[in-house]
PDB file of C-alpha atoms in Angstrom:
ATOM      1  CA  UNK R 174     297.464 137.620 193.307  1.00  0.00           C
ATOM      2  CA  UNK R 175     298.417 139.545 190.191  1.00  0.00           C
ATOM      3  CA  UNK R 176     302.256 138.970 190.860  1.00  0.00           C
ATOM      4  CA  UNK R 177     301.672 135.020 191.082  1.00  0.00           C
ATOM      5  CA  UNK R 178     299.148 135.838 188.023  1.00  0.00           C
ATOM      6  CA  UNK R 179     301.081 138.177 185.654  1.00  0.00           C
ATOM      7  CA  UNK R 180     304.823 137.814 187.411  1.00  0.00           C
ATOM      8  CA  UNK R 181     306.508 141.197 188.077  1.00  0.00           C
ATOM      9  CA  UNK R 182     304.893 143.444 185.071  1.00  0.00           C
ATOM     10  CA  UNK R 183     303.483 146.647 184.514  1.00  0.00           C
ATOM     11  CA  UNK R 184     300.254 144.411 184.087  1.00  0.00           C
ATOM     12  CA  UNK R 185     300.619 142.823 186.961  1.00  0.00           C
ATOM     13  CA  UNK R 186     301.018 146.267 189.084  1.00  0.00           C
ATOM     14  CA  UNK R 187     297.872 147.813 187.131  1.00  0.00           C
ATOM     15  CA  UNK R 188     295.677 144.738 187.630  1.00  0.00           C
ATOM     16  CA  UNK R 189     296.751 145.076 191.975  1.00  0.00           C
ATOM     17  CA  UNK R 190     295.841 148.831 191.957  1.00  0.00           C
ATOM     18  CA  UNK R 191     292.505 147.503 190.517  1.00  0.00           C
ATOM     19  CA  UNK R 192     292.245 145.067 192.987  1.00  0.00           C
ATOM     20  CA  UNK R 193     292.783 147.217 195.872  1.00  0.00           C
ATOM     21  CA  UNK R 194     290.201 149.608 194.590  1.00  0.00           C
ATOM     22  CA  UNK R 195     287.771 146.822 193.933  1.00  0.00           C
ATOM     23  CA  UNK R 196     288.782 145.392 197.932  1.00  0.00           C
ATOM     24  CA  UNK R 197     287.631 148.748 198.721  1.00  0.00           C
ATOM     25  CA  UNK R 198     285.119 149.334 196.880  1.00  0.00           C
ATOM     26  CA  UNK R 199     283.559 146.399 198.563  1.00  0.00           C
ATOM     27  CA  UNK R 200     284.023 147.440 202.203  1.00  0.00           C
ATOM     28  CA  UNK R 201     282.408 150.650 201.836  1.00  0.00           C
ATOM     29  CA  UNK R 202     279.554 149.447 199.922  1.00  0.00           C
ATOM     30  CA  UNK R 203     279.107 146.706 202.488  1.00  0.00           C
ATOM     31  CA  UNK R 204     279.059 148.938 205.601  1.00  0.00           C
ATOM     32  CA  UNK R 205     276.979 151.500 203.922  1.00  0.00           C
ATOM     33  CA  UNK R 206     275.153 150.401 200.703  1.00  0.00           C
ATOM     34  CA  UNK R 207     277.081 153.653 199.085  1.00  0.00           C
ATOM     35  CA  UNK R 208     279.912 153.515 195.975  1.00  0.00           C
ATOM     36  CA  UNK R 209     281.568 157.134 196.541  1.00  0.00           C
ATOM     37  CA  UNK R 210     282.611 158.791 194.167  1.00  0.00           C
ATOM     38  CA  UNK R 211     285.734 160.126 195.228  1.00  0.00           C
ATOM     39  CA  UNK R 212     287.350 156.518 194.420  1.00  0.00           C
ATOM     40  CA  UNK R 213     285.136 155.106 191.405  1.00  0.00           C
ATOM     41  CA  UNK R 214     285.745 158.365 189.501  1.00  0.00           C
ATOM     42  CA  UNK R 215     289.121 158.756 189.951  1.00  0.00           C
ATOM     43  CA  UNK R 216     289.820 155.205 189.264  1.00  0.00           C
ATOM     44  CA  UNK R 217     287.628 154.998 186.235  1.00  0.00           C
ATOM     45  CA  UNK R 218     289.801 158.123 185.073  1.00  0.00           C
ATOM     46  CA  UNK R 219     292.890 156.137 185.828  1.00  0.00           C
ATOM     47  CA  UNK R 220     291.812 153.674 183.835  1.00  0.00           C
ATOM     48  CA  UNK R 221     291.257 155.406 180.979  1.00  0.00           C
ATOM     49  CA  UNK R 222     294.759 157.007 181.173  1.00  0.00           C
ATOM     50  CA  UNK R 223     296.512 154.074 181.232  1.00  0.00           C
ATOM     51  CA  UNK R 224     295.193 152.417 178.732  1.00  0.00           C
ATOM     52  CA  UNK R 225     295.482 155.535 176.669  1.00  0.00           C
ATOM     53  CA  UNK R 226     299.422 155.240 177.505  1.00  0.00           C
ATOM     54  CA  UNK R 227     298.689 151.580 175.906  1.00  0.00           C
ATOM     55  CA  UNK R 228     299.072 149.224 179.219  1.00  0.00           C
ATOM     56  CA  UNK R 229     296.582 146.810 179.433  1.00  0.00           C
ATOM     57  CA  UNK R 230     293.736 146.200 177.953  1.00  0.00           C
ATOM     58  CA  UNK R 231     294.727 149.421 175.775  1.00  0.00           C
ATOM     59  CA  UNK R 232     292.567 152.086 174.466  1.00  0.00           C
ATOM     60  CA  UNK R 233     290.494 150.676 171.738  1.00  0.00           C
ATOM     61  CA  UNK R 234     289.023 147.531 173.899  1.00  0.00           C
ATOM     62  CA  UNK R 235     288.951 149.697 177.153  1.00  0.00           C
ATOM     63  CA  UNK R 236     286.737 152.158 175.426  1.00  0.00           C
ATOM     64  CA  UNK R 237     284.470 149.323 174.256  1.00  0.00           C
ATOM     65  CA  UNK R 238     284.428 147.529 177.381  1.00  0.00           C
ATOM     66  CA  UNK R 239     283.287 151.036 179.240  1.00  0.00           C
ATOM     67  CA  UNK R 240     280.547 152.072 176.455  1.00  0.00           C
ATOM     68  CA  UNK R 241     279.160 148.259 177.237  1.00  0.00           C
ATOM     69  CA  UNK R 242     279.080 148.340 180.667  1.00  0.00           C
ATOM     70  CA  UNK R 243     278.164 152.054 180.712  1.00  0.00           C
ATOM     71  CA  UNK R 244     275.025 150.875 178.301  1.00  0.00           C
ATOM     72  CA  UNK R 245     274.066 147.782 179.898  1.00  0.00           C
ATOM     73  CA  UNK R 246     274.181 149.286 183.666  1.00  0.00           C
ATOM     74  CA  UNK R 247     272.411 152.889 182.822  1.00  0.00           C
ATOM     75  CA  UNK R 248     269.789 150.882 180.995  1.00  0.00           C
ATOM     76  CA  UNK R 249     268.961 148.322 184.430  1.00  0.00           C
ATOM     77  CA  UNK R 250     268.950 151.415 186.597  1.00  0.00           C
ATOM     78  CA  UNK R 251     266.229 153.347 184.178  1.00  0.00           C
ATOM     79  CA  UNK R 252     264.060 150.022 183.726  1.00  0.00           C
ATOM     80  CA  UNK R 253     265.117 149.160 187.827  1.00  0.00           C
ATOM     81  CA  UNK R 254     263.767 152.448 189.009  1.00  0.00           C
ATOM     82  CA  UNK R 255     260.497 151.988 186.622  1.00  0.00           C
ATOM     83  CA  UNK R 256     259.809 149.161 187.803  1.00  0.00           C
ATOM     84  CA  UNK R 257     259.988 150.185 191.326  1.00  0.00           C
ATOM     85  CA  UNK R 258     257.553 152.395 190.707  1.00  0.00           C
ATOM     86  CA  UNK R 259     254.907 150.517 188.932  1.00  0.00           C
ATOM     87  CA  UNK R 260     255.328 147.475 190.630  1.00  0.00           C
ATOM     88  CA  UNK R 261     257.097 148.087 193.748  1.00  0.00           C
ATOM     89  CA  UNK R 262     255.103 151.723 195.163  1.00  0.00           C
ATOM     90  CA  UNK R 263     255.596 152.208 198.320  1.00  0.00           C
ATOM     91  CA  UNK R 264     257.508 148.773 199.243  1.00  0.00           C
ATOM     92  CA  UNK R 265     259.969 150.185 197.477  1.00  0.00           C
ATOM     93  CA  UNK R 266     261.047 152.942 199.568  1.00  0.00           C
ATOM     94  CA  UNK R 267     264.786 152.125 200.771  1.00  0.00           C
ATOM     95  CA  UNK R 268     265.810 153.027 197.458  1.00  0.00           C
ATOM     96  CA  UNK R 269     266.712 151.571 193.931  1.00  0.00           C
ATOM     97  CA  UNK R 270     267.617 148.482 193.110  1.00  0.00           C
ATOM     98  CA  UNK R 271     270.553 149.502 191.358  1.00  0.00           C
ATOM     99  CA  UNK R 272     271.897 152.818 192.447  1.00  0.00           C
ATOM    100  CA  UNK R 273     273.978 155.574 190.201  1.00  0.00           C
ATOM    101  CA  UNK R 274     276.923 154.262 192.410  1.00  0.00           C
ATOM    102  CA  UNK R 275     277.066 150.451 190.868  1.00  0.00           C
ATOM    103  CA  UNK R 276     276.603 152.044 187.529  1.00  0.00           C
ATOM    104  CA  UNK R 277     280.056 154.167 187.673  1.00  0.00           C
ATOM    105  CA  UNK R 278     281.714 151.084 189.325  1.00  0.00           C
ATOM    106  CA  UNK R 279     280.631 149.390 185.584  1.00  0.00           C
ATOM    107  CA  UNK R 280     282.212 152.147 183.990  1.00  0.00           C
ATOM    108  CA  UNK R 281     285.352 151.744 185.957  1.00  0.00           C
ATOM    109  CA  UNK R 282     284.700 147.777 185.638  1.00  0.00           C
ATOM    110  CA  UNK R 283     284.476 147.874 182.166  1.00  0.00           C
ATOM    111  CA  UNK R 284     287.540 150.691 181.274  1.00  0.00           C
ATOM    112  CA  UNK R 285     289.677 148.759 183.071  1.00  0.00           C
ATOM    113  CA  UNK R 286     288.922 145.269 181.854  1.00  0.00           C
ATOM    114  CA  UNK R 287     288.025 145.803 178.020  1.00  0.00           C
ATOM    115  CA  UNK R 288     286.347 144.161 176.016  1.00  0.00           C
ATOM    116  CA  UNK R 289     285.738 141.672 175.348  1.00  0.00           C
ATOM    117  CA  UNK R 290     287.108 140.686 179.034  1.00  0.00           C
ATOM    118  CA  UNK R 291     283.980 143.122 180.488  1.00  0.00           C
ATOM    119  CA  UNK R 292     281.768 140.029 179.217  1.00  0.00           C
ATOM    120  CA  UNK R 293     282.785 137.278 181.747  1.00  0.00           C
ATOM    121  CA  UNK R 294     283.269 140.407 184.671  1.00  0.00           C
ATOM    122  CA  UNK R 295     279.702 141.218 183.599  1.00  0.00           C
ATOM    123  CA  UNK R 296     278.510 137.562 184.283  1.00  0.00           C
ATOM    124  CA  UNK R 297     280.153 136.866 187.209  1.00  0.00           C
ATOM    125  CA  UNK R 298     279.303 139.796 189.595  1.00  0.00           C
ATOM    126  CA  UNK R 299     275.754 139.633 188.064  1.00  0.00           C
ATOM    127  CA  UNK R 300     275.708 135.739 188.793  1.00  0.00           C
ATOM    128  CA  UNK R 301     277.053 135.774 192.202  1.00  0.00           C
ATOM    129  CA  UNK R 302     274.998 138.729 193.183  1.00  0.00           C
ATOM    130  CA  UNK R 303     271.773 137.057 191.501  1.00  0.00           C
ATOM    131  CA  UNK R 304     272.847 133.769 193.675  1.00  0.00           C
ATOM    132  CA  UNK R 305     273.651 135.692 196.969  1.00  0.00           C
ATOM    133  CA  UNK R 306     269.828 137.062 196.797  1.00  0.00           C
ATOM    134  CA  UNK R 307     267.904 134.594 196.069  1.00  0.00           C
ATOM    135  CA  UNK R 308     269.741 132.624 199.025  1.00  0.00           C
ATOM    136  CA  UNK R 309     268.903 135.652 201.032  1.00  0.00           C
ATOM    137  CA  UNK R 310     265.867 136.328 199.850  1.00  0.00           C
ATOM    138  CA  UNK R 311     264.402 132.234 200.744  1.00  0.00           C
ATOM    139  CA  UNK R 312     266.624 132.572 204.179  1.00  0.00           C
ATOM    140  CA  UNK R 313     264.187 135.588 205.147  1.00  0.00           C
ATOM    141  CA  UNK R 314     261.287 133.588 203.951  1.00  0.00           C
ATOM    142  CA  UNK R 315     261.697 130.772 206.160  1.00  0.00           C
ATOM    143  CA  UNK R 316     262.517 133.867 208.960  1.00  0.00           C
ATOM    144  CA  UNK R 317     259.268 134.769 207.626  1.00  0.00           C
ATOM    145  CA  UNK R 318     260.975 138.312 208.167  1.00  0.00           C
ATOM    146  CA  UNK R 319     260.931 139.107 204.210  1.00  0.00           C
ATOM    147  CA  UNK R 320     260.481 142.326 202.655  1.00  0.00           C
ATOM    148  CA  UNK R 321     259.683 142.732 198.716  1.00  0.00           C
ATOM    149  CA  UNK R 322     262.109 145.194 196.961  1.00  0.00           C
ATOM    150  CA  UNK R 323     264.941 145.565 200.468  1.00  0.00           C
ATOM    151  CA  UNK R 324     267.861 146.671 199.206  1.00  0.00           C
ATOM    152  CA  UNK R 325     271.591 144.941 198.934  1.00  0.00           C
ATOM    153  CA  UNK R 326     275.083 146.221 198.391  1.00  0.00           C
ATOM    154  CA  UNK R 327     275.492 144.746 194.522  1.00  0.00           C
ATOM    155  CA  UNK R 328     278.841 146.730 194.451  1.00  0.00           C
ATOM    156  CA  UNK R 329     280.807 143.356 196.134  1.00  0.00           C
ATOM    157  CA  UNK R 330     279.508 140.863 193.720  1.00  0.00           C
ATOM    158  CA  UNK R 331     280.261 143.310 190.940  1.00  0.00           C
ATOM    159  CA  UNK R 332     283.383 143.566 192.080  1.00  0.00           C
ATOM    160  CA  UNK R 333     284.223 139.695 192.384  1.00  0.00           C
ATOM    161  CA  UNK R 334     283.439 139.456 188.610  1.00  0.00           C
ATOM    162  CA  UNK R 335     285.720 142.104 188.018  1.00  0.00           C
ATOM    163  CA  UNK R 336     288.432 141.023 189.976  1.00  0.00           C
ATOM    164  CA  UNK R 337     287.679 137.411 188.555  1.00  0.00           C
ATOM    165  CA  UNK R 338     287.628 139.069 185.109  1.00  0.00           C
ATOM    166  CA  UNK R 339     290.923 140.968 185.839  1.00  0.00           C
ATOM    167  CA  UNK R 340     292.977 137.873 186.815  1.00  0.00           C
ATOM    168  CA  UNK R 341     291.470 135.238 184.541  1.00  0.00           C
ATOM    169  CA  UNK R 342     288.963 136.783 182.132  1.00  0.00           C
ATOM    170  CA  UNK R 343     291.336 136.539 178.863  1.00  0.00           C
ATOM    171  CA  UNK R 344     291.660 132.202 179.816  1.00  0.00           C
ATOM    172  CA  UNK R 345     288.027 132.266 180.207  1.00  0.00           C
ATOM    173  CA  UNK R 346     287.182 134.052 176.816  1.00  0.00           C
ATOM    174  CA  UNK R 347     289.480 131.576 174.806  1.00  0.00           C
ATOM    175  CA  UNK R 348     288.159 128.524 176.212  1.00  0.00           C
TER     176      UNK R 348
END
């Protein structure tokens, strides 16, 4: 996708890489609800590098897009985890709703796609995964099998605004 996007480019090879962590990023949050480290860091670090060395979206608007995402995501998992525990007690025992895992993928999310590009990434994966739960969350309703506060991988949906962002975000912005 980034070739038929970007043609053969430096771009285009940066944006794949992304991709491929994004891909899986995705997996492994799907089979275990868990963003390791051991690739968000490193890629988030990556990130940072290269747009140091000036390849896309360069330094300046990859530092911006980071701090945002950084700000936004660190400030849903402290009000999240409050509310869990004023609201939620002891429904809400799986865990967060947003773990210290989807907040480094924003990091990386936002490095790597700049600002102001982080803004559509930001809406999309927050869309899809708002639109993906509340379809889930009437399925187990009419199951009559739901449970207040169960957790979901939000790393995937994340992702798809990211990769979304990656390949499309600057056409979106202008429009």
């Amino acid at each position: 996708l980034a070739v038929i996007r970007f043609d053969v480019t430096v771009r285009a090879a940066v944006v794949a890489c992304y991709l491929t962590v994004l891909l899986l990023i995705t997996v492994v949050d799907l089979a275990t609800r868990r963003i390791p480290n051991v690739v968000v860091l490193p890629a988030a670090a990556a990130a940072l590098i290269l747009a140091a060395l000036g390849i896309y979206p360069g330094l300046r608007r990859s530092l911006v897009g980071g701090a945002i995402a950084l700000g936004i995501f660190l400030l849903a998992y402290a009000l999240g985890g409050l509310f869990l525990r004023v609201i939620g007690g002891r429904a809400a025992s799986s865990g967060p709703a947003l773990g210290a895992g989807d907040v480094k993928l924003a990091l990386f999310i936002g490095l790597s796609t700049g600002y102001p590009t982080i803004i559509p990434a930001l809406f999309f994966g927050t869309l899809s995964g708002a639109i993906v739960a509340l379809g889930w969350i009437v399925i187990r309703l009419v199951q009559r099998r739901y449970r207040p506060f169960a957790a979901m991988a939000y790393g995937p949906y994340l992702a798809a605004g990211a990769a979304i962002a990656l390949l499309w975000g600057e056409q979106l912005i202008t429009r």
